[in-house]
Amino acid sequence: MANLSQEQWWENAQADANAVILDVRTEEEVEEKSIPGAINIDIYQGQGFLDEIEKLDKTKSYYVYCKSGGRSNQACLLMGQLGFDSTFNLLGGITEWEGPIK
């Protein structure tokens, strides 16, 4: 797991052919604004979150974000315990995001 600034996070995600952008916020938060192309799995779903994460391809690189960086950091740690080797946390989350949104 690595904590990346938004510039590093976005540049790496765009250059990585195996990149998956993962939003771990609630559906309500996602509806307000989100990063284009992100898949949403709400970390507050507890076991449901873990079940959905287990379905993901562990060979991909996951660029994870939330509102401010706390939940995404937790998600990256959990994913590491589940065998994911490449997870990248967006420092500051979408609150400080200045890149594209939808």
PDB file of C-alpha atoms in Angstrom:
ATOM      1  CA  MET A   1       0.000   0.000   0.000  1.00  0.00           C
ATOM      2  CA  ALA A   2       1.146   3.510  -0.735  1.00  0.00           C
ATOM      3  CA  ASN A   3      -0.264   6.900   0.222  1.00  0.00           C
ATOM      4  CA  LEU A   4      -0.066   9.192  -2.788  1.00  0.00           C
ATOM      5  CA  SER A   5      -0.688  12.878  -3.406  1.00  0.00           C
ATOM      6  CA  GLN A   6      -3.490  13.527  -5.861  1.00  0.00           C
ATOM      7  CA  GLU A   7      -1.019  14.354  -8.630  1.00  0.00           C
ATOM      8  CA  GLN A   8       0.917  11.095  -8.169  1.00  0.00           C
ATOM      9  CA  TRP A   9      -2.293   9.090  -7.677  1.00  0.00           C
ATOM     10  CA  TRP A  10      -3.975  10.384 -10.849  1.00  0.00           C
ATOM     11  CA  GLU A  11      -0.839  10.235 -13.014  1.00  0.00           C
ATOM     12  CA  ASN A  12      -0.085   6.678 -11.888  1.00  0.00           C
ATOM     13  CA  ALA A  13      -3.702   5.592 -12.402  1.00  0.00           C
ATOM     14  CA  GLN A  14      -3.726   7.011 -15.938  1.00  0.00           C
ATOM     15  CA  ALA A  15      -0.402   5.376 -16.841  1.00  0.00           C
ATOM     16  CA  ASP A  16      -1.252   1.981 -15.303  1.00  0.00           C
ATOM     17  CA  ALA A  17      -2.887  -0.454 -17.754  1.00  0.00           C
ATOM     18  CA  ASN A  18      -4.073  -2.528 -14.772  1.00  0.00           C
ATOM     19  CA  ALA A  19      -5.577   0.413 -12.865  1.00  0.00           C
ATOM     20  CA  VAL A  20      -8.963   0.170 -11.158  1.00  0.00           C
ATOM     21  CA  ILE A  21     -10.292   3.268  -9.379  1.00  0.00           C
ATOM     22  CA  LEU A  22     -12.183   2.221  -6.255  1.00  0.00           C
ATOM     23  CA  ASP A  23     -14.504   4.566  -4.348  1.00  0.00           C
ATOM     24  CA  VAL A  24     -15.253   3.249  -0.835  1.00  0.00           C
ATOM     25  CA  ARG A  25     -17.811   5.924   0.128  1.00  0.00           C
ATOM     26  CA  THR A  26     -21.571   5.552   0.621  1.00  0.00           C
ATOM     27  CA  GLU A  27     -23.973   5.716  -2.341  1.00  0.00           C
ATOM     28  CA  GLU A  28     -25.206   9.122  -1.132  1.00  0.00           C
ATOM     29  CA  GLU A  29     -21.673  10.505  -1.173  1.00  0.00           C
ATOM     30  CA  VAL A  30     -21.015   9.047  -4.631  1.00  0.00           C
ATOM     31  CA  GLU A  31     -24.144  10.762  -5.990  1.00  0.00           C
ATOM     32  CA  GLU A  32     -22.785  14.165  -4.910  1.00  0.00           C
ATOM     33  CA  LYS A  33     -19.576  13.819  -6.946  1.00  0.00           C
ATOM     34  CA  SER A  34     -17.155  11.115  -7.953  1.00  0.00           C
ATOM     35  CA  ILE A  35     -14.084  10.463 -10.060  1.00  0.00           C
ATOM     36  CA  PRO A  36     -14.995   9.208 -13.568  1.00  0.00           C
ATOM     37  CA  GLY A  37     -14.629   5.463 -14.109  1.00  0.00           C
ATOM     38  CA  ALA A  38     -14.612   4.575 -10.414  1.00  0.00           C
ATOM     39  CA  ILE A  39     -16.340   1.493  -9.087  1.00  0.00           C
ATOM     40  CA  ASN A  40     -18.099   1.914  -5.746  1.00  0.00           C
ATOM     41  CA  ILE A  41     -17.930  -0.555  -2.868  1.00  0.00           C
ATOM     42  CA  ASP A  42     -19.053   1.028   0.430  1.00  0.00           C
ATOM     43  CA  ILE A  43     -16.627   0.160   3.243  1.00  0.00           C
ATOM     44  CA  TYR A  44     -19.431   0.734   5.778  1.00  0.00           C
ATOM     45  CA  GLN A  45     -21.082  -2.457   4.489  1.00  0.00           C
ATOM     46  CA  GLY A  46     -18.691  -4.442   6.703  1.00  0.00           C
ATOM     47  CA  GLN A  47     -18.809  -8.094   5.652  1.00  0.00           C
ATOM     48  CA  GLY A  48     -20.597  -7.084   2.443  1.00  0.00           C
ATOM     49  CA  PHE A  49     -17.589  -4.898   1.612  1.00  0.00           C
ATOM     50  CA  LEU A  50     -15.188  -7.793   2.225  1.00  0.00           C
ATOM     51  CA  ASP A  51     -17.342 -10.142   0.127  1.00  0.00           C
ATOM     52  CA  GLU A  52     -17.307  -7.694  -2.818  1.00  0.00           C
ATOM     53  CA  ILE A  53     -13.572  -7.023  -2.468  1.00  0.00           C
ATOM     54  CA  GLU A  54     -12.882 -10.776  -2.585  1.00  0.00           C
ATOM     55  CA  LYS A  55     -14.520 -10.878  -6.048  1.00  0.00           C
ATOM     56  CA  LEU A  56     -11.981  -8.392  -7.461  1.00  0.00           C
ATOM     57  CA  ASP A  57      -8.939  -9.401  -9.513  1.00  0.00           C
ATOM     58  CA  LYS A  58      -5.931  -9.385  -7.177  1.00  0.00           C
ATOM     59  CA  THR A  59      -3.537  -8.880 -10.114  1.00  0.00           C
ATOM     60  CA  LYS A  60      -4.906  -5.372 -10.796  1.00  0.00           C
ATOM     61  CA  SER A  61      -3.723  -2.105  -9.224  1.00  0.00           C
ATOM     62  CA  TYR A  62      -6.341  -0.398  -7.050  1.00  0.00           C
ATOM     63  CA  TYR A  63      -6.421   3.377  -6.705  1.00  0.00           C
ATOM     64  CA  VAL A  64      -8.668   3.858  -3.689  1.00  0.00           C
ATOM     65  CA  TYR A  65     -10.376   7.005  -2.451  1.00  0.00           C
ATOM     66  CA  CYS A  66     -13.047   8.226  -0.035  1.00  0.00           C
ATOM     67  CA  LYS A  67     -14.040  11.635   1.331  1.00  0.00           C
ATOM     68  CA  SER A  68     -10.815  12.555   3.132  1.00  0.00           C
ATOM     69  CA  GLY A  69      -8.462   9.558   2.986  1.00  0.00           C
ATOM     70  CA  GLY A  70      -9.297   7.683   6.208  1.00  0.00           C
ATOM     71  CA  ARG A  71     -11.694   5.043   4.928  1.00  0.00           C
ATOM     72  CA  SER A  72      -9.623   4.505   1.791  1.00  0.00           C
ATOM     73  CA  ASN A  73      -6.515   3.982   3.938  1.00  0.00           C
ATOM     74  CA  GLN A  74      -8.434   1.383   5.951  1.00  0.00           C
ATOM     75  CA  ALA A  75      -9.658  -0.248   2.724  1.00  0.00           C
ATOM     76  CA  CYS A  76      -6.087  -0.478   1.397  1.00  0.00           C
ATOM     77  CA  LEU A  77      -4.940  -2.129   4.623  1.00  0.00           C
ATOM     78  CA  LEU A  78      -7.814  -4.645   4.484  1.00  0.00           C
ATOM     79  CA  MET A  79      -7.117  -5.368   0.832  1.00  0.00           C
ATOM     80  CA  GLY A  80      -3.459  -6.007   1.667  1.00  0.00           C
ATOM     81  CA  GLN A  81      -4.525  -8.560   4.279  1.00  0.00           C
ATOM     82  CA  LEU A  82      -6.678 -10.244   1.620  1.00  0.00           C
ATOM     83  CA  GLY A  83      -3.738 -10.629  -0.772  1.00  0.00           C
ATOM     84  CA  PHE A  84      -3.889  -7.495  -2.918  1.00  0.00           C
ATOM     85  CA  ASP A  85      -0.335  -6.354  -3.691  1.00  0.00           C
ATOM     86  CA  SER A  86      -1.002  -2.998  -5.392  1.00  0.00           C
ATOM     87  CA  THR A  87      -3.229  -0.557  -3.523  1.00  0.00           C
ATOM     88  CA  PHE A  88      -2.817   3.209  -3.555  1.00  0.00           C
ATOM     89  CA  ASN A  89      -4.586   5.575  -1.172  1.00  0.00           C
ATOM     90  CA  LEU A  90      -5.544   9.078  -2.313  1.00  0.00           C
ATOM     91  CA  LEU A  91      -4.343  11.472   0.398  1.00  0.00           C
ATOM     92  CA  GLY A  92      -6.984  14.092   1.192  1.00  0.00           C
ATOM     93  CA  GLY A  93      -9.694  12.124  -0.615  1.00  0.00           C
ATOM     94  CA  ILE A  94     -12.251  13.716  -2.900  1.00  0.00           C
ATOM     95  CA  THR A  95     -12.517  16.687  -0.513  1.00  0.00           C
ATOM     96  CA  GLU A  96      -9.155  17.976  -1.785  1.00  0.00           C
ATOM     97  CA  TRP A  97      -9.520  16.511  -5.305  1.00  0.00           C
ATOM     98  CA  GLU A  98      -8.889  18.955  -8.151  1.00  0.00           C
ATOM     99  CA  GLY A  99      -9.009  16.433 -11.005  1.00  0.00           C
ATOM    100  CA  PRO A 100     -11.960  15.423 -13.191  1.00  0.00           C
ATOM    101  CA  ILE A 101     -15.310  14.703 -11.536  1.00  0.00           C
ATOM    102  CA  LYS A 102     -18.673  13.501 -12.731  1.00  0.00           C
TER     103      LYS A 102
END
